[in-house]
Amino acid sequence: MVTFRPARTTDPAAAALLAQYFDARAEGFPVEQGPYRRPVPVEADFVEPHGVLLIVEGENLAGEPADVGCGGIRTVPDGPLGPRRELKHLWVQPHTRRLGYGRALVDELERRARAMGAAELVLDTHTAQAAAGALYARLGFVSIPAYNDNPNATVWLGKPLD
């Protein structure tokens, strides 16, 4: 069973998971685009009422309880639909993929974005993140105009929150 708990970006478990996420992103980043620019999450962006960072609690390879992923939302400038929250740093450890953890995490973050008054959930990603892109498409995200200048991104997606 997967559960979630909020954490600060400086919490040791969150920092370790974010480091794993950034390492994985850098490893898979296309060389022709130059080096991956490793961002430093601003802690205040991921604290309510501005946002939240969640740790995914699941099981390690031995079947013992463990922290196995993370993801967050933060406030970004309003868009054409009104208040926006941005999905950031969504990542689950490889052994948990295809178990529904990523989808459950997006669903929980979407629920929290609605509770924070968001009219739209947006994200940026890269074409090299094909599995993530497929997940977002299955969850109803569609292409939108770029809303930021993230040098690591090539794709911008949004989903209205009814």
XYZ file of N, CA, C and O in Angstrom:
648
model
N 0.835 -1.183 0.000
C 0.000 0.000 0.000
C 0.879 1.246 0.000
O 1.901 1.292 0.667
N 0.478 2.246 -0.756
C 1.231 3.487 -0.846
C 0.528 4.568 -0.029
O -0.695 4.684 -0.057
N 1.312 5.329 0.717
C 0.799 6.469 1.475
C 1.749 7.643 1.244
O 2.830 7.477 0.669
N 1.338 8.810 1.720
C 2.121 10.025 1.511
C 2.228 10.795 2.814
O 1.322 10.757 3.633
N 3.335 11.504 2.955
C 3.467 12.411 4.085
C 4.163 13.686 3.613
O 5.088 13.625 2.806
N 3.692 14.827 4.097
C 4.346 16.082 3.723
C 5.713 16.181 4.399
O 5.918 15.649 5.492
N 6.618 16.850 3.732
C 7.957 17.061 4.286
C 8.516 18.366 3.750
O 8.100 18.852 2.696
N 9.443 18.907 4.471
C 10.173 20.079 3.979
C 11.277 19.582 3.049
O 11.765 18.470 3.198
N 11.696 20.420 2.121
C 12.744 20.017 1.184
C 14.060 19.733 1.892
O 14.898 19.005 1.372
N 14.227 20.279 3.086
C 15.458 20.075 3.857
C 15.393 18.858 4.776
O 16.405 18.502 5.378
N 14.226 18.237 4.887
C 14.102 17.007 5.670
C 15.076 15.988 5.076
O 15.169 15.863 3.856
N 15.836 15.256 5.900
C 16.824 14.320 5.350
C 16.247 13.315 4.353
O 16.865 13.041 3.316
N 15.071 12.768 4.623
C 14.463 11.805 3.688
C 14.104 12.497 2.374
O 14.364 11.961 1.286
N 13.530 13.685 2.453
C 13.165 14.423 1.241
C 14.414 14.813 0.458
O 14.447 14.671 -0.770
N 15.429 15.292 1.152
C 16.673 15.687 0.477
C 17.301 14.493 -0.251
O 17.786 14.639 -1.380
N 17.270 13.326 0.373
C 17.832 12.126 -0.262
C 17.033 11.736 -1.507
O 17.608 11.406 -2.550
N 15.713 11.786 -1.415
C 14.879 11.441 -2.568
C 15.020 12.461 -3.693
O 15.087 12.100 -4.870
N 15.075 13.737 -3.343
C 15.284 14.768 -4.358
C 16.639 14.590 -5.038
O 16.752 14.750 -6.262
N 17.668 14.223 -4.280
C 18.984 13.971 -4.871
C 18.919 12.803 -5.855
O 19.494 12.869 -6.952
N 18.199 11.739 -5.491
C 18.029 10.605 -6.405
C 17.311 11.056 -7.679
O 17.691 10.662 -8.789
N 16.273 11.874 -7.518
C 15.529 12.397 -8.666
C 16.450 13.201 -9.586
O 16.504 12.966 -10.794
N 17.186 14.161 -9.018
C 18.049 15.013 -9.834
C 19.163 14.202 -10.493
O 19.532 14.458 -11.640
N 19.701 13.205 -9.803
C 20.726 12.335 -10.396
C 20.156 11.581 -11.595
O 20.803 11.475 -12.637
N 18.938 11.051 -11.444
C 18.302 10.316 -12.541
C 18.030 11.237 -13.727
O 18.223 10.848 -14.888
N 17.583 12.453 -13.455
C 17.318 13.420 -14.535
C 18.613 13.760 -15.269
O 18.645 13.813 -16.492
N 19.682 13.996 -14.517
C 20.963 14.339 -15.135
C 21.493 13.176 -15.972
O 22.012 13.383 -17.080
N 21.329 11.962 -15.477
C 21.814 10.777 -16.185
C 21.102 10.578 -17.521
O 21.720 10.188 -18.508
N 19.810 10.861 -17.563
C 19.045 10.657 -18.787
C 18.924 11.886 -19.671
O 18.222 11.853 -20.683
N 19.593 12.968 -19.310
C 19.456 14.221 -20.057
C 20.242 14.131 -21.366
O 21.401 13.705 -21.378
N 19.634 14.529 -22.496
C 20.313 14.433 -23.788
C 21.591 15.273 -23.833
O 21.574 16.463 -23.538
N 22.691 14.647 -24.206
C 23.992 15.311 -24.235
C 23.983 16.506 -25.190
O 24.590 17.538 -24.898
N 23.259 16.362 -26.308
C 23.241 17.438 -27.301
C 22.583 18.716 -26.793
O 22.729 19.772 -27.376
N 21.861 18.625 -25.685
C 21.213 19.815 -25.125
C 22.112 20.509 -24.100
O 21.747 21.517 -23.527
N 23.280 19.954 -23.868
C 24.193 20.525 -22.887
C 23.973 19.887 -21.538
O 23.207 18.931 -21.400
N 24.633 20.397 -20.521
C 24.503 19.786 -19.197
C 23.134 20.059 -18.561
O 22.530 21.103 -18.791
N 22.674 19.084 -17.799
C 21.445 19.264 -17.020
C 21.725 20.307 -15.951
O 22.745 20.247 -15.257
N 20.834 21.267 -15.816
C 20.994 22.312 -14.798
C 20.218 21.888 -13.565
O 18.990 21.893 -13.573
N 20.943 21.501 -12.546
C 20.348 20.977 -11.319
C 19.755 22.121 -10.496
O 20.484 22.936 -9.954
N 18.425 22.180 -10.390
C 17.808 23.265 -9.611
C 17.931 23.022 -8.108
O 18.130 21.889 -7.668
N 17.796 24.078 -7.367
C 17.746 23.974 -5.910
C 16.328 24.368 -5.498
O 15.936 25.526 -5.656
N 15.537 23.399 -5.017
C 14.158 23.732 -4.630
C 14.136 24.781 -3.515
O 14.866 24.671 -2.530
N 13.314 25.790 -3.686
C 13.139 26.826 -2.668
C 12.148 26.280 -1.643
O 10.984 26.018 -1.972
N 12.592 26.077 -0.434
C 11.766 25.432 0.583
C 10.408 26.107 0.756
O 9.377 25.439 0.842
N 10.394 27.443 0.768
C 9.138 28.169 0.984
C 8.104 27.892 -0.102
O 6.905 28.000 0.138
N 8.555 27.516 -1.302
C 7.622 27.213 -2.401
C 6.802 25.957 -2.132
O 5.736 25.773 -2.711
N 7.336 25.070 -1.278
C 6.709 23.773 -1.043
C 6.125 23.658 0.366
O 6.051 22.575 0.934
N 5.712 24.796 0.908
C 5.080 24.849 2.228
C 3.728 25.528 2.058
O 3.621 26.565 1.388
N 2.687 24.935 2.641
C 1.350 25.517 2.533
C 1.344 26.923 3.102
O 2.072 27.189 4.049
N 0.639 27.844 2.512
C -0.400 27.683 1.494
C 0.126 27.754 0.064
O -0.647 27.688 -0.880
N 1.448 27.865 -0.106
C 2.026 28.034 -1.444
C 2.193 26.722 -2.196
O 2.203 26.705 -3.420
N 2.354 25.639 -1.468
C 2.580 24.352 -2.092
C 2.803 23.281 -1.051
O 2.584 23.503 0.149
N 3.265 22.131 -1.511
C 3.553 21.018 -0.609
C 4.518 20.071 -1.312
O 4.498 19.942 -2.537
N 5.381 19.440 -0.533
C 6.229 18.358 -1.015
C 5.787 17.105 -0.284
O 5.672 17.118 0.954
N 5.513 16.039 -1.029
C 5.091 14.783 -0.430
C 6.159 13.718 -0.619
O 6.765 13.619 -1.694
N 6.353 12.926 0.400
C 7.189 11.736 0.318
C 6.262 10.551 0.116
O 5.234 10.437 0.789
N 6.626 9.686 -0.818
C 5.867 8.471 -1.091
C 6.393 7.380 -0.163
O 7.593 7.080 -0.157
N 5.481 6.831 0.629
C 5.841 5.743 1.534
C 5.337 4.433 0.947
O 4.153 4.276 0.685
N 6.249 3.522 0.706
C 5.907 2.224 0.138
C 6.783 1.152 0.750
O 6.985 1.134 1.965
N 7.352 0.308 -0.106
C 8.216 -0.771 0.366
C 9.509 -0.789 -0.435
O 9.515 -0.510 -1.629
N 10.589 -1.181 0.252
C 11.855 -1.353 -0.446
C 11.867 -2.720 -1.128
O 10.869 -3.455 -1.083
N 12.969 -3.081 -1.719
C 13.060 -4.355 -2.441
C 12.880 -5.567 -1.530
O 12.491 -6.635 -1.986
N 13.136 -5.395 -0.251
C 12.966 -6.492 0.707
C 11.539 -6.564 1.250
O 11.233 -7.412 2.087
N 10.675 -5.660 0.791
C 9.291 -5.657 1.253
C 9.078 -4.951 2.574
O 8.008 -5.040 3.167
N 10.083 -4.209 3.025
C 9.979 -3.464 4.284
C 9.511 -2.041 4.006
O 9.795 -1.490 2.943
N 8.817 -1.422 4.967
C 8.388 -0.028 4.770
C 9.585 0.879 4.461
O 10.643 0.753 5.102
N 9.399 1.757 3.479
C 10.489 2.637 3.071
C 9.936 3.846 2.327
O 8.838 3.807 1.774
N 10.713 4.922 2.305
C 10.413 6.092 1.496
C 10.915 5.795 0.085
O 12.101 5.485 -0.098
N 10.005 5.850 -0.898
C 10.355 5.389 -2.240
C 10.123 6.414 -3.344
O 10.282 6.095 -4.521
N 9.767 7.638 -2.992
C 9.554 8.644 -4.022
C 9.154 9.976 -3.436
O 9.022 10.122 -2.212
N 8.983 10.941 -4.329
C 8.600 12.278 -3.884
C 7.952 13.033 -5.032
O 8.026 12.620 -6.187
N 7.338 14.114 -4.698
C 6.752 15.011 -5.680
C 6.099 16.167 -4.956
O 5.752 16.054 -3.779
N 5.949 17.259 -5.655
C 5.356 18.420 -5.005
C 4.574 19.280 -5.961
O 4.543 19.050 -7.170
N 3.926 20.257 -5.379
C 3.280 21.320 -6.140
C 3.700 22.647 -5.529
O 3.984 22.734 -4.330
N 3.754 23.654 -6.373
C 4.054 25.006 -5.911
C 3.226 25.995 -6.711
O 2.770 25.692 -7.819
N 3.053 27.174 -6.162
C 2.303 28.241 -6.821
C 3.158 28.860 -7.920
O 4.349 29.121 -7.719
N 2.539 29.075 -9.076
C 3.163 29.812 -10.170
C 2.164 30.887 -10.593
O 0.998 30.849 -10.178
N 2.590 31.843 -11.400
C 1.650 32.895 -11.801
C 0.380 32.326 -12.450
O 0.418 31.296 -13.130
N -0.724 33.026 -12.223
C -2.008 32.622 -12.790
C -1.913 32.501 -14.307
O -1.139 33.203 -14.961
N -2.737 31.602 -14.841
C -2.819 31.410 -16.284
C -4.192 31.792 -16.789
O -4.999 32.380 -16.052
N -4.513 31.427 -18.021
C -5.799 31.809 -18.611
C -7.001 31.232 -17.868
O -8.092 31.787 -17.940
N -6.814 30.135 -17.129
C -7.921 29.530 -16.383
C -7.999 30.024 -14.943
O -8.916 29.662 -14.216
N -7.013 30.810 -14.518
C -6.994 31.308 -13.151
C -5.787 30.805 -12.376
O -4.731 30.558 -12.965
N -5.931 30.624 -11.055
C -4.795 30.216 -10.215
C -4.209 28.876 -10.658
O -4.935 27.935 -10.967
N -2.873 28.827 -10.664
C -2.164 27.616 -11.079
C -1.297 27.079 -9.943
O -0.739 27.842 -9.164
N -1.163 25.759 -9.955
C -0.128 25.094 -9.167
C 0.688 24.284 -10.168
O 0.147 23.749 -11.153
N 1.984 24.202 -9.916
C 2.891 23.486 -10.802
C 3.348 22.197 -10.148
O 3.799 22.193 -9.003
N 3.251 21.104 -10.877
C 3.733 19.798 -10.442
C 5.246 19.777 -10.615
O 5.752 20.087 -11.698
N 5.980 19.425 -9.560
C 7.443 19.455 -9.603
C 8.037 18.209 -8.965
O 7.510 17.670 -7.996
N 9.172 17.796 -9.501
C 10.045 16.782 -8.908
C 9.330 15.456 -8.633
O 9.587 14.796 -7.632
N 8.437 15.071 -9.538
C 7.723 13.802 -9.399
C 8.680 12.666 -9.747
O 9.214 12.614 -10.855
N 8.871 11.748 -8.791
C 9.812 10.657 -9.016
C 9.520 9.516 -8.052
O 9.232 9.744 -6.873
N 9.556 8.317 -8.577
C 9.474 7.119 -7.731
C 10.631 6.207 -8.100
O 11.069 6.166 -9.248
N 11.137 5.481 -7.122
C 12.269 4.597 -7.356
C 11.901 3.522 -8.381
O 10.738 3.103 -8.461
N 12.865 3.096 -9.171
C 12.579 2.165 -10.270
C 11.804 0.907 -9.871
O 10.934 0.462 -10.621
N 12.067 0.351 -8.702
C 11.379 -0.898 -8.331
C 9.889 -0.693 -8.048
O 9.138 -1.658 -7.983
N 9.454 0.557 -7.916
C 8.030 0.821 -7.646
C 7.255 1.214 -8.908
O 6.045 1.389 -8.840
N 7.954 1.341 -10.008
C 7.284 1.758 -11.239
C 6.372 0.642 -11.744
O 6.627 -0.533 -11.524
N 5.301 1.044 -12.353
C 4.253 0.143 -12.860
C 3.424 -0.479 -11.730
O 2.687 -1.424 -11.947
N 3.568 0.073 -10.539
C 2.739 -0.371 -9.401
C 1.653 0.651 -9.080
O 0.899 0.466 -8.137
N 1.606 1.746 -9.830
C 0.596 2.771 -9.617
C 1.007 3.860 -8.646
O 0.205 4.742 -8.335
N 2.245 3.837 -8.170
C 2.688 4.842 -7.205
C 2.719 6.236 -7.818
O 2.304 7.211 -7.189
N 3.245 6.349 -9.044
C 3.311 7.653 -9.701
C 1.932 8.240 -9.937
O 1.695 9.418 -9.653
N 1.027 7.418 -10.414
C -0.349 7.886 -10.643
C -0.998 8.307 -9.323
O -1.656 9.343 -9.246
N -0.814 7.501 -8.287
C -1.394 7.835 -6.982
C -0.820 9.153 -6.462
O -1.547 9.966 -5.883
N 0.462 9.370 -6.679
C 1.094 10.615 -6.233
C 0.520 11.812 -6.991
O 0.177 12.826 -6.381
N 0.386 11.707 -8.311
C -0.195 12.812 -9.090
C -1.633 13.057 -8.635
O -2.048 14.207 -8.457
N -2.400 11.993 -8.438
C -3.783 12.151 -7.973
C -3.846 12.894 -6.644
O -4.679 13.784 -6.447
N -2.949 12.543 -5.716
C -2.934 13.203 -4.403
C -2.515 14.667 -4.537
O -3.097 15.556 -3.897
N -1.522 14.939 -5.352
C -1.086 16.323 -5.548
C -2.170 17.141 -6.248
O -2.376 18.311 -5.926
N -2.874 16.521 -7.183
C -3.987 17.196 -7.852
C -5.085 17.538 -6.838
O -5.638 18.640 -6.853
N -5.391 16.594 -5.957
C -6.404 16.827 -4.919
C -5.983 18.006 -4.044
O -6.791 18.890 -3.736
N -4.726 18.043 -3.663
C -4.235 19.130 -2.814
C -4.221 20.462 -3.559
O -4.494 21.508 -2.964
N -3.905 20.439 -4.851
C -3.930 21.675 -5.647
C -5.339 22.253 -5.685
O -5.523 23.463 -5.526
N -6.333 21.385 -5.866
C -7.734 21.841 -5.837
C -8.061 22.472 -4.487
O -8.689 23.524 -4.422
N -7.644 21.803 -3.416
C -7.925 22.302 -2.065
C -7.257 23.653 -1.822
O -7.740 24.447 -1.014
N -6.160 23.927 -2.524
C -5.464 25.208 -2.406
C -6.056 26.265 -3.333
O -5.536 27.372 -3.417
N -7.110 25.904 -4.070
C -7.789 26.871 -4.919
C -7.297 26.948 -6.347
O -7.660 27.876 -7.080
N -6.501 25.979 -6.784
C -5.990 26.013 -8.153
C -7.084 25.680 -9.155
O -7.901 24.794 -8.930
N -7.076 26.383 -10.274
C -7.978 26.097 -11.383
C -7.287 25.224 -12.428
O -7.942 24.639 -13.280
N -5.957 25.159 -12.342
C -5.190 24.406 -13.326
C -3.920 23.869 -12.679
O -3.297 24.527 -11.850
N -3.541 22.658 -13.090
C -2.272 22.057 -12.687
C -1.393 22.034 -13.930
O -1.837 21.586 -14.996
N -0.178 22.571 -13.829
C 0.729 22.629 -14.968
C 2.043 21.952 -14.612
O 2.350 21.737 -13.429
N 2.813 21.636 -15.632
C 4.135 21.051 -15.417
C 4.985 21.263 -16.640
O 4.473 21.512 -17.735
N 6.286 21.179 -16.442
C 7.197 21.133 -17.574
C 7.976 19.831 -17.476
O 8.160 19.280 -16.399
N 8.362 19.322 -18.632
C 9.111 18.071 -18.682
C 9.983 18.103 -19.925
O 10.129 19.145 -20.574
N 10.560 16.995 -20.258
C 11.454 16.891 -21.410
C 11.027 15.702 -22.259
O 10.555 14.699 -21.717
N 11.186 15.818 -23.556
C 10.817 14.703 -24.434
C 11.570 13.427 -24.075
O 11.074 12.325 -24.335
N 12.738 13.549 -23.451
C 13.503 12.359 -23.035
C 12.796 11.604 -21.908
O 13.107 10.445 -21.660
N 11.849 12.240 -21.235
C 11.094 11.611 -20.147
C 9.825 10.973 -20.717
O 8.710 11.340 -20.353
N 9.984 10.009 -21.602
C 8.856 9.419 -22.320
C 7.847 8.754 -21.383
O 6.637 8.902 -21.564
N 8.317 8.021 -20.391
C 7.384 7.344 -19.471
C 6.573 8.370 -18.693
O 5.358 8.200 -18.508
N 7.219 9.427 -18.241
C 6.502 10.477 -17.513
C 5.477 11.137 -18.437
O 4.331 11.367 -18.040
N 5.879 11.425 -19.668
C 4.960 12.034 -20.616
C 3.738 11.169 -20.871
O 2.614 11.672 -20.965
N 3.949 9.864 -20.968
C 2.826 8.942 -21.179
C 1.890 8.942 -19.975
O 0.664 8.923 -20.136
N 2.450 8.967 -18.774
C 1.627 9.024 -17.560
C 0.795 10.299 -17.561
O -0.417 10.266 -17.328
N 1.420 11.423 -17.845
C 0.697 12.692 -17.834
C -0.424 12.693 -18.873
O -1.522 13.191 -18.605
N -0.169 12.143 -20.034
C -1.207 12.075 -21.072
C -2.380 11.216 -20.587
O -3.545 11.594 -20.771
N -2.095 10.071 -19.961
C -3.172 9.211 -19.449
C -3.989 9.917 -18.371
O -5.167 9.629 -18.194
N -3.358 10.843 -17.659
C -4.040 11.548 -16.571
C -4.735 12.828 -17.046
O -5.256 13.581 -16.230
N -4.734 13.078 -18.354
C -5.492 14.204 -18.888
C -4.717 15.483 -19.119
O -5.322 16.518 -19.429
N -3.407 15.459 -19.005
C -2.611 16.652 -19.284
C -2.474 16.818 -20.792
O -2.317 15.833 -21.525
N -2.531 18.064 -21.243
C -2.400 18.378 -22.669
C -1.352 19.479 -22.845
O -1.043 20.221 -21.908
N -0.852 19.584 -24.056
C 0.163 20.582 -24.382
C -0.392 21.993 -24.186
O -1.528 22.285 -24.559
N 0.423 22.856 -23.570
C 0.087 24.268 -23.390
C 1.303 25.101 -23.789
O 2.414 24.567 -23.893
N 1.123 26.409 -23.997
C 2.289 27.253 -24.272
C 3.247 27.260 -23.069
O 2.824 27.111 -21.922
N 4.511 27.446 -23.363
C 5.520 27.519 -22.299
C 5.139 28.613 -21.314
O 4.789 29.726 -21.711
N 5.175 28.298 -20.041
C 4.840 29.272 -19.005
C 6.069 29.653 -18.171
O 5.971 30.426 -17.219
N 7.218 29.089 -18.520
C 8.462 29.435 -17.833
C 9.624 29.286 -18.815
O 9.428 28.908 -19.974
N 10.822 29.573 -18.353
C 12.000 29.463 -19.209
C 12.959 28.397 -18.695
O 14.173 28.534 -18.796
N 12.417 27.294 -18.166
C 13.229 26.210 -17.631
C 14.136 25.650 -18.737
O 13.640 25.104 -19.725
N 15.463 25.764 -18.584
C 16.363 25.286 -19.633
C 16.378 23.757 -19.759
O 16.880 23.233 -20.751
N 15.844 23.047 -18.769
C 15.797 21.583 -18.813
C 14.522 21.060 -19.478
O 14.378 19.854 -19.652
N 13.600 21.938 -19.824
C 12.295 21.520 -20.341
C 12.184 21.723 -21.845
O 12.756 22.659 -22.409
N 11.413 20.821 -22.474
C 11.080 20.966 -23.894
C 9.572 20.826 -24.110
O 9.096 21.009 -25.220
N 8.841 20.469 -23.060
C 7.403 20.223 -23.142
C 6.723 20.882 -21.946
O 7.220 20.768 -20.819
N 5.594 21.552 -22.215
C 4.802 22.167 -21.150
C 3.388 21.611 -21.245
O 2.788 21.599 -22.329
N 2.849 21.164 -20.123
C 1.537 20.518 -20.089
C 0.656 21.150 -19.029
O 1.162 21.681 -18.037
N -0.660 21.052 -19.239
C -1.592 21.580 -18.266
C -2.840 20.713 -18.203
O -3.143 19.958 -19.128
N -3.542 20.846 -17.086
C -4.790 20.118 -16.882
C -5.730 21.013 -16.090
O -5.414 21.416 -14.963
N -6.907 21.328 -16.652
C -7.903 22.098 -15.887
C -8.385 21.264 -14.701
O -8.563 20.054 -14.807
N -8.577 21.942 -13.583
C -9.100 21.276 -12.382
C -10.527 21.733 -12.200
O -10.790 22.852 -11.773
N -11.463 20.883 -12.519
C -12.898 21.230 -12.420
C -13.382 21.160 -10.996
O -13.010 20.365 -10.210
